[in-house]
Coordinates of C-alpha atoms and ligand atoms in Angstrom, one line a residue:
X1 CA 0.0 0.0 0.1
X2 CA 1.5 3.3 -0.9
X3 CA 2.2 5.7 2.0
X4 CA -0.3 8.4 2.6
X5 CA 1.0 11.6 1.2
X6 CA 1.8 14.2 3.8
X7 CA -0.5 17.1 3.2
X8 CA 1.6 20.4 2.8
X9 CA 2.3 22.4 5.5
X10 CA 0.1 25.3 6.2
X11 CA 2.6 27.9 5.4
X12 CA 3.0 26.7 1.6
X13 CA -0.7 27.6 1.3
X14 CA -0.6 30.8 3.3
X15 CA -0.6 34.6 2.6
X16 CA 1.2 36.2 5.5
X17 CA 0.6 39.7 6.4
X18 CA 3.3 41.8 7.8
X19 CA 2.4 44.1 11.0
X20 CA 4.9 47.1 11.6
X21 CA 3.3 47.4 15.2
X22 CA 4.3 51.1 15.7
X23 CA 2.3 51.8 13.1
X24 CA -0.7 49.6 12.7
X25 CA -3.2 50.9 15.4
X26 CA -2.8 52.8 18.7
X27 CA -5.0 51.7 21.6
X28 CA -3.8 54.2 24.2
X29 CA -3.6 57.7 22.4
X30 CA 0.3 58.2 22.6
X31 CA 0.6 58.1 18.9
X32 CA 2.4 54.8 18.7
X33 CA 0.9 51.5 17.6
X34 CA 0.8 48.9 20.3
X35 CA -0.3 45.1 20.5
X36 CA -3.8 46.0 21.9
X37 CA -4.3 48.3 18.9
X38 CA -3.3 45.1 16.9
X39 CA -5.8 42.9 18.9
X40 CA -8.6 45.4 18.3
X41 CA -7.9 45.4 14.5
X42 CA -7.6 41.7 13.7
X43 CA -10.8 41.9 11.9
X44 CA -9.0 44.0 9.0
X45 CA -6.6 41.1 8.6
X46 CA -9.2 38.5 8.8
X47 CA -11.4 40.1 6.3
X48 CA -8.5 40.5 4.0
X49 CA -8.2 36.8 3.9
X50 CA -4.4 36.4 5.3
X51 CA -3.4 33.2 7.2
X52 CA -0.8 34.4 9.4
X53 CA 0.7 37.6 10.6
X54 CA 4.5 38.5 11.2
X55 CA 5.1 41.2 13.8
X56 CA 8.3 43.3 13.6
X57 CA 9.9 43.4 16.9
X58 CA 7.8 44.3 20.0
X59 CA 10.3 43.2 22.8
X60 CA 11.9 45.6 25.3
X61 CA 14.3 48.0 23.2
X62 CA 16.0 51.4 23.7
X63 CA 14.7 51.7 20.0
X64 CA 17.9 53.0 18.3
X65 CA 16.9 50.9 15.4
X66 CA 13.0 50.8 16.1
X67 CA 13.1 47.6 18.2
X68 CA 15.7 45.9 16.2
X69 CA 18.0 46.6 19.2
X70 CA 16.7 44.3 21.7
X71 CA 17.6 44.5 25.5
X72 CA 15.2 41.7 26.6
X73 CA 14.1 39.1 24.3
X74 CA 11.6 37.6 26.7
X75 CA 9.7 40.6 27.7
X76 CA 7.6 43.3 25.7
X77 CA 8.4 46.8 25.5
X78 CA 6.3 49.1 27.6
X79 CA 5.3 51.2 24.5
X80 CA 3.7 48.0 22.9
X81 CA 2.1 46.7 26.2
X82 CA 3.0 43.7 28.4
X83 CA 3.6 39.9 28.0
X84 CA -0.2 39.6 28.9
X85 CA -1.1 41.5 26.0
X86 CA 1.4 39.6 23.7
X87 CA -0.5 36.3 25.1
X88 CA -3.9 37.6 24.5
X89 CA -2.7 38.6 20.9
X90 CA -1.6 35.3 20.1
X91 CA -4.9 33.6 21.5
X92 CA -7.2 36.2 19.8
X93 CA -5.3 35.4 16.5
X94 CA -5.4 31.6 17.2
X95 CA -9.2 32.1 17.7
X96 CA -9.8 33.4 14.2
X97 CA -7.6 31.0 12.6
X98 CA -4.7 33.2 12.0
X99 CA -1.3 32.2 12.9
X100 CA 1.3 34.3 14.6
X101 CA 5.1 34.5 13.7
X102 CA 7.4 36.7 15.9
X103 CA 10.8 38.4 14.7
X104 CA 13.7 36.9 16.0
X105 CA 16.7 38.9 16.0
X106 CA 19.7 36.5 16.4
X107 CA 22.6 38.4 15.0
X108 CA 22.7 41.4 17.5
X109 CA 21.4 42.7 20.9
X110 CA 21.1 46.1 22.2
X111 CA 24.2 47.5 23.8
X112 CA 21.7 47.9 26.8
X113 CA 21.0 44.1 27.0
X114 CA 22.4 42.9 30.3
X115 CA 24.6 40.4 28.3
X116 CA 26.3 43.1 26.8
X117 CA 26.7 45.4 29.8
X118 CA 28.4 42.2 31.7
X119 CA 30.5 41.5 28.5
X120 CA 32.0 44.9 28.3
X121 CA 32.4 45.3 31.9
X122 CA 35.8 43.6 31.7
X123 CA 37.9 41.4 29.6
X124 CA 37.8 38.7 32.0
X125 CA 33.8 38.9 32.5
X126 CA 32.3 35.4 31.9
X127 CA 30.3 36.9 29.1
X128 CA 33.2 38.7 27.3
X129 CA 33.0 35.9 24.7
X130 CA 29.2 36.1 24.0
X131 CA 30.2 39.4 21.8
X132 CA 33.1 39.8 19.3
X133 CA 36.0 41.6 20.8
X134 CA 39.3 42.3 18.9
X135 CA 42.4 44.3 19.7
X136 CA 42.5 45.7 15.8
X137 CA 39.7 46.4 13.8
X138 CA 39.6 45.3 10.0
X139 CA 37.8 47.0 7.2
X140 CA 34.4 45.6 7.7
X141 CA 31.6 48.1 7.4
X142 CA 28.4 48.6 9.6
X143 CA 24.9 49.0 7.9
X144 CA 22.6 52.0 8.2
X145 CA 25.5 54.4 7.5
X146 CA 27.3 53.7 10.7
X147 CA 30.8 53.6 9.1
X148 CA 33.3 51.1 10.7
X149 CA 32.0 48.0 11.8
X150 CA 34.1 48.4 15.0
X151 CA 33.4 50.5 18.0
X152 CA 36.3 51.1 20.2
X153 CA 35.4 50.5 24.1
X154 CA 37.5 52.7 26.2
X155 CA 37.2 51.1 29.5
X156 CA 38.0 47.5 28.4
X157 CA 40.5 48.6 25.7
X158 CA 39.1 46.6 22.6
X159 CA 36.8 46.9 19.6
X160 CA 33.5 45.2 19.6
X161 CA 32.0 44.4 16.3
X162 CA 28.4 45.4 14.9
X163 CA 27.2 44.7 11.7
X164 CA 24.5 47.4 12.2
X165 CA 24.5 50.4 14.8
X166 CA 27.2 50.8 17.4
X167 CA 24.0 50.3 19.6
X168 CA 23.6 46.8 18.1
X169 CA 26.7 44.6 19.1
X170 CA 26.9 41.4 17.4
X171 CA 26.5 38.1 19.3
X172 CA 29.3 35.4 19.2
X173 CA 27.3 32.4 18.1
X174 CA 30.4 30.3 18.1
X175 CA 30.1 30.4 21.7
X176 CA 27.7 27.5 23.0
X177 CA 26.6 29.5 25.9
X178 CA 24.9 31.9 23.4
X179 CA 23.6 29.3 21.3
X180 CA 21.9 27.9 24.4
X181 CA 20.5 31.3 25.6
X182 CA 19.1 32.1 22.3
X183 CA 17.5 28.7 22.1
X184 CA 16.0 29.5 25.4
X185 CA 14.5 32.6 23.7
X186 CA 12.7 30.6 20.9
X187 CA 11.6 28.1 23.5
X188 CA 10.1 30.8 25.4
X189 CA 7.8 31.9 22.4
X190 CA 7.2 28.6 21.2
X191 CA 6.1 27.6 24.5
X192 CA 3.5 30.8 24.5
X193 CA 2.0 29.6 21.1
X194 CA 3.7 31.3 18.6
X195 CA 3.7 29.6 15.2
X196 CA 7.1 30.3 14.0
X197 CA 9.7 33.2 13.4
X198 CA 10.8 35.4 10.9
X199 CA 14.6 35.6 11.3
X200 CA 16.5 38.9 11.0
X201 CA 19.5 38.9 8.8
X202 CA 19.8 35.0 9.0
X203 CA 23.0 35.1 6.8
X204 CA 24.7 37.1 9.5
X205 CA 25.3 35.1 12.6
X206 CA 28.4 33.4 11.2
X207 CA 31.3 35.4 10.3
X208 CA 34.8 34.7 8.7
X209 CA 36.7 33.4 11.7
X210 CA 39.9 35.0 10.1
X211 CA 38.3 38.4 10.2
X212 CA 39.9 39.0 6.6
X213 CA 39.5 42.4 5.1
X214 CA 37.1 42.5 2.3
X215 CA 37.4 44.4 -1.0
X216 CA 33.6 45.4 -1.0
X217 CA 33.5 46.8 2.4
X218 CA 36.5 48.8 1.1
X219 CA 34.5 50.0 -1.7
X220 CA 32.0 51.1 1.0
X221 CA 29.4 48.3 1.1
X222 CA 28.1 47.0 4.5
X223 CA 29.2 43.6 5.2
X224 CA 25.6 42.7 6.1
X225 CA 24.8 43.2 2.5
X226 CA 26.8 39.9 1.4
X227 CA 28.2 38.2 4.5
X228 CA 27.8 34.6 3.6
X229 CA 29.9 32.4 6.1
X230 CA 29.3 28.7 6.4
X231 CA 28.7 29.0 9.9
X232 CA 25.4 30.6 9.6
X233 CA 24.1 27.3 8.2
X234 CA 25.3 25.5 11.4
X235 CA 23.4 28.1 13.2
X236 CA 20.0 27.8 11.2
X237 CA 20.3 23.9 11.5
X238 CA 20.3 24.4 15.3
X239 CA 17.3 26.5 15.1
X240 CA 15.4 24.2 12.7
X241 CA 15.9 21.2 15.1
X242 CA 14.6 23.0 17.9
X243 CA 11.6 24.5 16.1
X244 CA 10.6 21.1 14.3
X245 CA 10.9 19.6 17.8
X246 CA 7.4 21.2 18.5
X247 CA 4.3 20.0 17.1
X248 CA 2.1 21.9 14.5
X249 CA 4.4 22.9 11.9
X250 CA 6.2 25.8 13.3
X251 CA 8.0 27.7 10.5
X252 CA 11.3 29.6 10.1
X253 CA 11.2 32.4 7.5
X254 CA 14.5 33.9 7.0
X255 CA 15.6 37.4 5.8
X256 CA 18.5 36.6 3.9
X257 CA 19.4 39.8 2.8
X258 CA 22.0 39.2 0.1
X259 CA 20.3 40.3 -3.4
X260 CA 21.1 36.8 -5.2
X261 CA 18.9 34.2 -5.5
X262 CA 21.8 32.1 -6.0
X263 CA 22.7 32.6 -2.4
X264 CA 19.4 32.6 -1.0
X265 CA 18.5 29.1 -2.0
X266 CA 21.7 27.9 0.1
X267 CA 20.0 28.9 3.2
X268 CA 17.3 26.2 2.7
X269 CA 20.1 23.7 3.4
X270 CA 19.2 20.1 2.6
X271 CA 15.7 20.7 3.9
X272 CA 17.3 21.4 7.1
X273 CA 17.6 25.3 7.5
X274 CA 15.0 27.8 6.7
X275 CA 11.6 26.6 5.7
X276 CA 11.4 29.6 3.7
X277 CA 13.7 32.7 2.7
X278 CA 13.0 35.9 1.5
X279 CA 14.5 36.7 -1.7
X280 CA 14.6 40.4 -2.5
X281 CA 15.6 40.8 -6.2
X282 CA 11.9 41.2 -7.0
X283 CA 11.8 43.8 -4.2
X284 CA 14.3 45.9 -5.9
X285 CA 12.8 45.3 -9.3
X286 CA 11.6 48.5 -11.2
X287 CA 8.3 48.3 -13.2
X288 CA 10.0 46.4 -16.1
X289 CA 9.0 43.1 -17.5
X290 CA 12.5 42.3 -18.4
X291 CA 13.7 42.6 -14.9
X292 CA 10.6 40.9 -13.6
X293 CA 11.1 38.0 -15.9
X294 CA 14.3 37.5 -15.2
X295 CA 13.8 37.5 -11.4
X296 CA 10.9 35.1 -11.6
X297 CA 12.6 32.5 -14.0
X298 CA 15.6 32.5 -11.7
X299 CA 13.4 31.8 -8.7
X300 CA 11.7 28.9 -10.8
X301 CA 15.2 27.5 -12.1
X302 CA 17.0 27.8 -8.8
X303 CA 14.6 27.0 -6.1
X304 CA 12.4 24.5 -7.7
X305 CA 15.1 21.7 -8.4
X306 CA 16.4 22.2 -4.8
X307 CA 12.8 21.6 -3.4
X308 CA 13.1 25.3 -1.8
X309 CA 9.6 26.9 -1.6
X310 CA 9.7 30.5 -2.7
X311 CA 8.3 33.6 -1.0
X312 CA 7.3 36.7 -2.8
X313 CA 7.8 40.2 -1.3
X314 CA 6.9 43.5 -2.8
X315 CA 7.1 45.8 0.1
X316 CA 8.2 45.8 3.6
X317 CA 9.4 48.2 6.5
X318 CA 13.1 48.6 5.2
X319 CA 12.3 49.6 1.6
X320 CA 10.3 52.2 -0.3
X321 CA 6.8 50.7 -0.9
X322 CA 6.2 49.1 -4.5
X323 CA 3.7 51.8 -5.5
X324 CA 6.3 54.5 -4.7
X325 CA 9.1 52.6 -6.6
X326 CA 6.6 52.3 -9.8
X327 CA 6.4 56.2 -10.0
X328 CA 3.5 56.4 -7.5
X329 CA 1.2 54.6 -9.9
X330 CA -1.7 52.9 -8.2
X331 CA -2.5 51.3 -11.6
X332 CA 1.0 49.6 -11.7
X333 CA 0.7 48.9 -7.9
X334 CA -2.6 47.0 -8.6
X335 CA -1.2 45.0 -11.4
X336 CA 1.6 43.9 -9.1
X337 CA -0.6 42.7 -6.6
X338 CA -2.0 40.2 -9.1
X339 CA 1.5 39.0 -9.7
X340 CA 2.3 38.6 -6.0
X341 CA -0.7 36.6 -5.4
X342 CA -0.2 34.3 -8.4
X343 CA 3.2 33.2 -8.4
X344 CA 4.4 29.8 -7.1
X345 CA 5.4 30.5 -3.5
X346 CA 4.1 32.3 -0.4
X347 CA 3.2 35.8 -0.7
X348 CA 3.9 38.6 1.9
X349 CA 2.0 41.6 2.2
X350 CA 3.2 44.6 4.2
X351 CA 0.7 46.3 6.2
X352 CA -0.9 49.1 4.1
X353 CA 0.0 47.8 0.3
X354 CA -3.5 46.4 0.5
X355 CA -4.6 50.0 0.7
X356 CA -2.4 51.0 -2.0
X357 CA -0.4 53.3 0.2
X358 CA 2.4 55.5 -1.0
X359 CA 5.4 56.3 1.3
X360 CA 5.0 59.3 3.5
X361 CA 6.9 62.3 2.6
X362 CA 8.9 63.3 5.7
X363 CA 10.7 66.4 6.5
X364 CA 14.4 66.2 7.0
X365 CA 13.6 67.6 10.8
X366 CA 11.0 64.8 11.4
X367 CA 13.2 62.0 10.3
X368 CA 13.3 59.1 12.9
X369 CA 15.3 56.2 11.4
X370 CA 19.0 56.4 10.8
X371 CA 18.7 54.3 8.2
X372 CA 16.2 56.8 6.2
X373 CA 13.7 54.1 6.0
X374 CA 10.7 56.2 7.7
X375 CA 8.6 56.4 4.4
X376 CA 7.0 53.0 4.2
X377 CA 6.7 53.1 8.0
X378 CA 4.0 55.5 8.3
X379 CA 0.7 55.1 10.1
X380 CA -2.1 53.2 8.7
X381 CA -5.3 55.5 8.1
X382 CA -8.2 53.7 9.4
X383 CA -11.0 56.3 9.2
X384 CA -11.5 58.8 6.3
X385 CA -11.6 61.9 8.6
X386 CA -8.3 63.2 10.5
X387 CA -6.8 61.8 12.5
X388 CA -7.8 58.7 10.9
X389 CA -8.4 56.6 13.8
X390 CA -5.3 57.7 15.5
X391 CA -7.0 59.4 18.6
X392 CA -4.8 61.5 21.1
X393 CA -1.2 62.5 20.4
X394 CA -0.4 62.7 16.6
X395 CA 1.1 59.5 15.3
X396 CA 5.0 59.3 15.4
X397 CA 5.2 59.7 11.9
X398 CA 2.9 61.7 9.4
X399 CA 0.4 59.7 7.4
X400 CA 0.9 58.8 3.8
X401 CA -0.5 60.8 1.0
X402 CA -4.1 60.5 0.2
X403 CA -4.8 59.3 3.7
X404 CA -8.6 60.0 3.8
X405 CA -9.3 58.5 0.2
X406 CA -7.0 55.4 0.9
X407 CA -8.4 54.8 4.5
X408 CA -9.7 51.3 5.4
X409 CA -13.2 53.0 5.9
X410 CA -13.4 54.5 2.5
X411 CA -12.2 51.5 0.7
X412 CA -14.6 48.9 2.7
X413 CA -17.6 50.7 1.1
X414 CA -16.0 50.9 -2.5
X415 CA -16.0 47.6 -4.5
X416 CA -13.4 48.9 -6.9
X417 CA -10.9 49.9 -4.2
X418 CA -7.5 48.3 -3.7
X419 CA -8.5 46.8 -0.6
X420 CA -11.3 45.0 -2.3
X421 CA -9.0 43.8 -5.0
X422 CA -6.5 42.4 -2.6
X423 CA -9.7 40.5 -0.6
X424 CA -10.6 38.9 -4.0
X425 CA -7.1 38.1 -5.1
X426 CA -6.6 36.2 -1.7
X427 CA -9.9 34.4 -1.7
X428 CA -9.3 33.3 -5.4
X429 CA -6.0 32.0 -4.3
X430 CA -7.7 30.3 -1.5
X431 CA -9.9 28.5 -3.3
X432 CA -7.6 27.7 -6.2
X433 CA -5.3 24.7 -5.8
X434 CA -3.4 25.8 -9.2
X435 CA -2.7 29.3 -7.8
X436 CA -1.5 27.9 -4.4
X437 CA 0.8 25.1 -5.2
X438 CA 0.5 24.5 -8.8
X439 CA 3.2 24.2 -11.4
X440 CA 4.3 27.3 -13.0
X441 CA 5.0 27.7 -16.6
X442 CA 6.0 30.7 -18.5
X443 CA 3.9 31.5 -21.9
X444 CA 5.1 32.8 -25.0
X445 CA 4.0 36.4 -25.1
X446 CA 5.1 39.9 -26.3
X447 CA 8.1 41.2 -24.3
X448 CA 5.6 43.8 -22.6
X449 CA 3.5 41.0 -21.2
X450 CA 4.4 38.5 -18.9
X451 CA 2.1 35.6 -19.1
X452 CA 2.1 32.3 -17.1
X453 CA 0.2 29.2 -16.5
X454 CA -0.4 27.6 -13.3
X455 CA -1.7 24.2 -12.9
X456 CA -2.8 21.5 -10.4
X457 CA -4.6 18.5 -11.7
X458 CA -7.6 19.8 -13.6
X459 CA -7.4 23.3 -11.8
X460 CA -5.9 25.9 -14.2
X461 CA -5.4 29.6 -14.3
X462 CA -3.5 31.8 -16.8
X463 CA -2.1 35.2 -15.3
X464 CA -1.1 38.0 -17.9
X465 CA 0.4 41.2 -16.8
X466 CA 0.8 43.9 -19.3
X467 CA 3.5 46.3 -18.3
X468 CA 3.1 48.6 -21.3
X469 CA 1.2 52.0 -20.7
X470 CA -0.9 51.3 -23.8
X471 CA -3.4 48.1 -24.5
X472 CA -1.8 45.3 -25.7
X473 CA -3.1 42.3 -27.6
X474 CA -2.4 38.9 -26.3
X475 CA -4.5 35.7 -26.5
X476 CA -3.2 32.4 -24.8
X477 CA -4.4 29.3 -26.8
X478 CA -7.9 28.2 -25.7
X479 CA -10.8 30.0 -24.5
X480 CA -10.8 32.0 -21.2
X481 CA -13.0 34.1 -19.0
X482 CA -11.6 36.9 -16.8
X483 CA -11.8 35.8 -13.3
X484 CA -9.9 39.1 -11.7
X485 CA -8.8 42.1 -13.5
X486 CA -6.6 44.6 -11.6
X487 CA -8.4 47.5 -13.3
X488 CA -12.3 47.5 -14.1
X489 CA -13.0 45.9 -17.3
X490 CA -14.1 42.3 -18.6
X491 CA -14.5 40.8 -14.9
X492 CA -16.7 37.7 -15.1
X493 CA -17.0 37.9 -19.1
X494 CA -15.0 36.3 -21.8
X495 CA -11.5 37.2 -22.3
X496 CA -11.4 39.0 -25.7
X497 CA -7.5 38.7 -26.1
X498 CA -6.8 42.3 -25.3
X499 CA -5.1 43.6 -22.1
X500 CA -5.6 47.1 -20.8
X501 CA -2.7 49.6 -20.3
X502 CA -0.8 48.2 -17.4
X503 CA -3.7 45.8 -16.5
X504 CA -3.2 42.3 -15.2
X505 CA -5.7 39.6 -15.3
X506 CA -6.3 36.1 -13.8
X507 CA -8.1 33.8 -16.4
X508 CA -10.0 30.6 -15.9
X509 CA -11.0 28.2 -18.6
X510 CA -14.1 29.2 -20.3
X511 CA -16.8 27.1 -21.7
X512 CA -15.6 25.4 -24.8
Ligands
GLC601 C1 16.7 43.7 9.1 C2 15.6 44.5 9.8 C3 15.8 46.0 9.7 C4 17.0 46.2 10.8 C5 18.3 45.2 10.4 C6 18.9 45.2 11.8 O1 17.2 44.1 8.1 O2 14.5 44.2 8.8 O3 15.0 46.7 10.0 O4 17.5 47.5 10.8 O5 17.7 44.0 10.2 O6 18.5 44.4 12.8
CA602 CA1 0.0 53.1 22.0

């Protein structure tokens, strides 16, 4: 008798929604989003049809890097709430069938973490070796414009390593006590019911043990953009074993922030490292069919043979929103949403992209982030009328453009809105095995049109995206009906072989 097929883990079928907690929803009027705010707005995510949320860090932090500098991994920062609020959020989400991923930041702590305070207190402190101390620096450069990756500690007379800000000293993962302590952090949250983790800069925990100078650093690039030491894989295998020892398909999604799909695929290991990795070339891609085609073919040709399940991301908290990158065009942003939801792999939606938001324009004197990434981190407009549901102190960043028209309230009421388009796309995806886990095959098409077929058994869809700013004729063989169109026109009707300017469509087989 053949062994029963193991059904796919939930995350292969999922749409994952990234919450940036500072800017999602504020419950206590201090102008900063918080855990209760998230709890009060879970309806929005449920109505969108997402399967899981990933929260950017909410742990205790001095906020030198908006919470990616953690001083206690096992407590919640008071600006976000309490441990009890976190527990309630996990339970409330689960009650609605939403899974919850937390952000795990293994590469570095805050310089205010008790471990680092001890480590820097003297050269013979037992935690000295928990961080990376050297008598002489090399040429490694830090990210976020922080210059050298080494900061001199006057009191103990050595340099410590930080691939990001000086307030984010790097942990030494070659020290088994660090491994143990950080595994303890994962257990703490797994025991509280989180369904997995997004792992911050998953490619950075291992460093060249020879600390050799790197020509790319000499040329001004931060090491975190390309650090790729084999030891990071060892670290990930340890995390994977731990997470797999829990029931319920807990998942590890790694941020491998190397802009090379060939490198990214290595971080799936032999099915014993990341379950999924981000792959950012499509996140850098301009509105250009040639670039997208290349990125997508690359994912197909490199990940598929390696049995590595892809992810797709168009926007996140570190980059300009895709609508802004595509010249502010809502039409393009909507066509891209069709692409995002129909490629082979798990799509990630960054809060606000379902509203078609652009980046906020922020005056120089109001900038907060040392890395210049404030624009995409602006607060979500819930209500049409200012202050858009943010009652009390004004939010920590200004609203994005057109906040009233793009508010959740307005878009809820408008069947043609971007929010409704995302809902329809996610609903179709949910009901359609071909779009979720089916095969992917590119179709012959004019260069301006990207077209592909998804198929799973008898279930079949064709997706066409017209990147040109003029209508294009394109007819895939067979007869088709328009299931979803990014721009009004033809929905539900027969597909007549013509795509509108910058229009994307999902086609389903028509009556023959
Ligand atoms: C990741 C995060 C980013 C943060 C950096 C350092 O790239 O997404 O926001 O600044 O890691 O933790
Ligand atoms: Ca608040």
